[in-house]
CSV table of N, CA and C in Angstrom, one decimal:
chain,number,residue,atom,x,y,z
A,1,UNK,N,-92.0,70.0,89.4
A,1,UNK,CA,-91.3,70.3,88.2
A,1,UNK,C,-92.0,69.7,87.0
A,2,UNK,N,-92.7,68.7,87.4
A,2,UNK,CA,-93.3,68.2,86.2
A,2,UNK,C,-94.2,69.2,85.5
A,3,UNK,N,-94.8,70.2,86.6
A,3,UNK,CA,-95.8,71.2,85.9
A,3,UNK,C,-95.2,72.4,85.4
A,4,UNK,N,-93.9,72.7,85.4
A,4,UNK,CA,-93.0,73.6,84.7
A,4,UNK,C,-92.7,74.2,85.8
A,5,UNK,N,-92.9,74.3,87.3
A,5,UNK,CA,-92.2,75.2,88.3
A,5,UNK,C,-90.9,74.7,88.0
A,6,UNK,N,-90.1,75.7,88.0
A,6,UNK,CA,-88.4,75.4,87.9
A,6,UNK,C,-87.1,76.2,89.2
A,7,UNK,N,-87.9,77.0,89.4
A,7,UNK,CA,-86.7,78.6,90.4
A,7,UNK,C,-87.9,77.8,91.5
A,8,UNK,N,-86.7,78.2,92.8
A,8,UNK,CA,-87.1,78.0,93.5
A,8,UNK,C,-87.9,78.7,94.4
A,9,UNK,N,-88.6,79.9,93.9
A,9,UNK,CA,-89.5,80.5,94.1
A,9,UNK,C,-90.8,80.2,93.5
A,10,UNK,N,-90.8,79.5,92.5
A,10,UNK,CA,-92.1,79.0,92.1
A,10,UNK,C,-92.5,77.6,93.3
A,11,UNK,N,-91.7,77.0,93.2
A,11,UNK,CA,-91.3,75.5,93.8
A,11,UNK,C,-91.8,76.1,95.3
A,12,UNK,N,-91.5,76.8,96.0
A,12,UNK,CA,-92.0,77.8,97.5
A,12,UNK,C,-93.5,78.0,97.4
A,13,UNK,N,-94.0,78.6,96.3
A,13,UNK,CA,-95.4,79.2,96.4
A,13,UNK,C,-96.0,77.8,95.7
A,14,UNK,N,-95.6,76.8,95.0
A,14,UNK,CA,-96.7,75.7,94.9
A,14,UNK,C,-97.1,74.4,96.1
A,15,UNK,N,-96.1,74.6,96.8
A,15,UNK,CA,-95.7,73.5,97.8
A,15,UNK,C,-95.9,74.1,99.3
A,16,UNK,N,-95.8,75.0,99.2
A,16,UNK,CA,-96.7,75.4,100.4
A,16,UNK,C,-95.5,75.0,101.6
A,17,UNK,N,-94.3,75.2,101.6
A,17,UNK,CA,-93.5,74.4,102.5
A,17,UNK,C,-92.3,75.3,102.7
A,18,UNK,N,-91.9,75.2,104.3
A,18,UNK,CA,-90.5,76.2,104.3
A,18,UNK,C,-89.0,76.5,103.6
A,19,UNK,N,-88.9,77.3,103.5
A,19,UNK,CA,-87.1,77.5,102.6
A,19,UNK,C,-86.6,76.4,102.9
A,20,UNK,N,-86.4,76.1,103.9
A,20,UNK,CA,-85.2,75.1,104.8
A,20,UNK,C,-85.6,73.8,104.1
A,21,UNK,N,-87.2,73.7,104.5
A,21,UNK,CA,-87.7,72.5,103.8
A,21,UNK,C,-87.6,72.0,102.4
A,22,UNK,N,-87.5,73.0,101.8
A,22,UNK,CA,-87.3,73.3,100.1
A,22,UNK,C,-86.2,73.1,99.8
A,23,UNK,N,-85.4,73.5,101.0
A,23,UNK,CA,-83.9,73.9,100.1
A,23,UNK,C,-83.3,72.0,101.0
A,24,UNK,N,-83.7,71.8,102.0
A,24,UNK,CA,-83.2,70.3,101.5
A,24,UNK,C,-83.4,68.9,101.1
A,25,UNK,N,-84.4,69.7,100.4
A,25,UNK,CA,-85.3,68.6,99.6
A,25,UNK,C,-84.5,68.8,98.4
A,26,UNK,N,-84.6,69.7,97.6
A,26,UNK,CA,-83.8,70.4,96.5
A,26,UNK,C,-82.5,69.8,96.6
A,27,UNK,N,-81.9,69.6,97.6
A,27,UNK,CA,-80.2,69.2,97.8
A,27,UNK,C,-79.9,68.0,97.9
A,28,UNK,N,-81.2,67.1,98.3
A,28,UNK,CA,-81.0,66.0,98.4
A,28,UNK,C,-81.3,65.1,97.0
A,29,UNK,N,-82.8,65.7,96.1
A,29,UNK,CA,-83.1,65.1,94.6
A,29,UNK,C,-82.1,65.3,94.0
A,30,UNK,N,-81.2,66.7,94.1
A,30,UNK,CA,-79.7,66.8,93.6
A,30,UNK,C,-78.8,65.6,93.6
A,31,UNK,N,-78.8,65.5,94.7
A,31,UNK,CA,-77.0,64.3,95.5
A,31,UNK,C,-78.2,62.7,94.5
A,32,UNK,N,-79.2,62.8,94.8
A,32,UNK,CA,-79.3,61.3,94.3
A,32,UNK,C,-79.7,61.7,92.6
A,33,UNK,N,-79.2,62.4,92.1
A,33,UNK,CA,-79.8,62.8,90.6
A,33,UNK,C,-80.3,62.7,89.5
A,34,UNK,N,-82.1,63.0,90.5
A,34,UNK,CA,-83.5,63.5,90.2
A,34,UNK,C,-83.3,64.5,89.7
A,35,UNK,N,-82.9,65.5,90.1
A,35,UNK,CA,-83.1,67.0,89.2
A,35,UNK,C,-81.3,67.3,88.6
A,36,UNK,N,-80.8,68.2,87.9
A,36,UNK,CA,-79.9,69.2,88.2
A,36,UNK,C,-80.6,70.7,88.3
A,37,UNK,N,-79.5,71.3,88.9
A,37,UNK,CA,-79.2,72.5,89.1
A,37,UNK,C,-78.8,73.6,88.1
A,38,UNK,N,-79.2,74.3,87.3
A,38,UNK,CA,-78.9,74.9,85.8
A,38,UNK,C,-79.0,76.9,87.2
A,39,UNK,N,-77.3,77.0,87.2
A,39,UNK,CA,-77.4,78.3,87.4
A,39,UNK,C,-76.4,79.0,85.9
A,40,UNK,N,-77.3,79.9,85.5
A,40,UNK,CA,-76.5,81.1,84.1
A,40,UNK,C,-76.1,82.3,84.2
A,41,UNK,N,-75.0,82.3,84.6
A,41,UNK,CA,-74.0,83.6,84.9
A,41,UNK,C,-75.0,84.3,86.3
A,42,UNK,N,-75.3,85.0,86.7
A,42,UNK,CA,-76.3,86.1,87.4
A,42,UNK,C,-77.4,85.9,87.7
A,43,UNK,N,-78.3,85.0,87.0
A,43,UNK,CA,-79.7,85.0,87.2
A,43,UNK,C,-79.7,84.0,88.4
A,44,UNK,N,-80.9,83.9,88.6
A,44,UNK,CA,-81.5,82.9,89.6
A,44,UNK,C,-81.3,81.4,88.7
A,45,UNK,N,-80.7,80.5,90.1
A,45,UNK,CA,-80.6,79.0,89.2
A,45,UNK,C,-82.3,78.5,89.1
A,46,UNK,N,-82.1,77.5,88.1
A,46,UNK,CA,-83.5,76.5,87.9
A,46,UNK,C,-83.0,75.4,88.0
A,47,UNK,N,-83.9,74.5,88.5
A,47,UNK,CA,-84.0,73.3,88.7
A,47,UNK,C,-84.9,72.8,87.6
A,48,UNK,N,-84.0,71.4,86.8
A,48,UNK,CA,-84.9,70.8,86.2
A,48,UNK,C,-84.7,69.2,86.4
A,49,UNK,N,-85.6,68.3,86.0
A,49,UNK,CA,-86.1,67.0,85.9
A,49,UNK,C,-84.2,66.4,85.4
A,50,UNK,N,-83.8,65.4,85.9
A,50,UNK,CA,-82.3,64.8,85.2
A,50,UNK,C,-83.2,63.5,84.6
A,51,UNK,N,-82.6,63.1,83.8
A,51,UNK,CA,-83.1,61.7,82.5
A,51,UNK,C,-83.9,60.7,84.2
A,52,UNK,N,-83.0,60.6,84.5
A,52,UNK,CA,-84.0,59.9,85.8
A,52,UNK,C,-84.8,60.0,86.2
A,53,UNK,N,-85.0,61.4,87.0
A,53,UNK,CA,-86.0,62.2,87.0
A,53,UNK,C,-87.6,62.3,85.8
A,54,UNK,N,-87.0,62.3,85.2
A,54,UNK,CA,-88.1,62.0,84.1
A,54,UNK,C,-88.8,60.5,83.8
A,55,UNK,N,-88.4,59.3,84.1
A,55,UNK,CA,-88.4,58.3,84.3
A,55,UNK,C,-89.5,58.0,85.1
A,56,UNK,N,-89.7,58.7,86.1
A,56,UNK,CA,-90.2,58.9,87.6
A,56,UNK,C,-91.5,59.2,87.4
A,57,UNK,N,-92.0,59.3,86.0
A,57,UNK,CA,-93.0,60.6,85.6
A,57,UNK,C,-93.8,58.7,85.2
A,58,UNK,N,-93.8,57.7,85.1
A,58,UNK,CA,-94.6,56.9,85.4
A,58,UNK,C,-95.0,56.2,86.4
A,59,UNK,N,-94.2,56.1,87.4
A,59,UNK,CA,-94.5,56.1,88.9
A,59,UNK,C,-95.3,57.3,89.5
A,60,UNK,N,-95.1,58.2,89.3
A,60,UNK,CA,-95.8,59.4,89.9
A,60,UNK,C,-97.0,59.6,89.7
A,61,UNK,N,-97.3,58.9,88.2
A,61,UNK,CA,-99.2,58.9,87.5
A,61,UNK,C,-99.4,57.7,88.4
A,62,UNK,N,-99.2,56.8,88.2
A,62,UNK,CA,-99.7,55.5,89.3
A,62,UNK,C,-99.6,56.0,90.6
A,63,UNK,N,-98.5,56.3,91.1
A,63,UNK,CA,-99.3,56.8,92.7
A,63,UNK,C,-100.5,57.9,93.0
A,64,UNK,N,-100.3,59.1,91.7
A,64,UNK,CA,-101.1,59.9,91.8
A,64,UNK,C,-102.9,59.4,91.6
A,65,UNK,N,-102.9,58.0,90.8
A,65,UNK,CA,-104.5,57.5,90.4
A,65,UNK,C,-104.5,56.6,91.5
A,66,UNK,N,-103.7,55.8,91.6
A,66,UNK,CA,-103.9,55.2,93.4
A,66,UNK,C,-104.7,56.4,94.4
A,67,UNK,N,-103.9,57.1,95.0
A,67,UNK,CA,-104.3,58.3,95.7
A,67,UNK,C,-105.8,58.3,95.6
């Protein structure tokens, strides 16, 4: 999400990983709230970053230059 995937169809084709896997990963950054859920009338929901979640975005450069 940090790179703008949001629907969980992007989120599928970046990650390389199964529905099932997606969808309870997705359900779980939800329940501890890392992301929300933004569904608008009909369309497909998006997922985005919660104030937390964003927070996360300096731990994530440090593990990523560790790495």
């Amino acid at each position: 999400m940090y790179r703008g995937d949001r629907r969980f169809g992007e989120l599928l084709r970046r990650l390389g990983i199964s529905r099932a896997v997606l969808s309870d990963r997705l359900s779980k950054l939800e329940s501890a709230g890392v992301i929300v859920r933004l569904a608008d009338g009909g369309t497909h929901p998006e997922y985005r970053l919660s104030e937390s979640g964003l927070d996360l975005w300096s731990l994530y450069l440090a593990m990523w230059q560790w790495q």
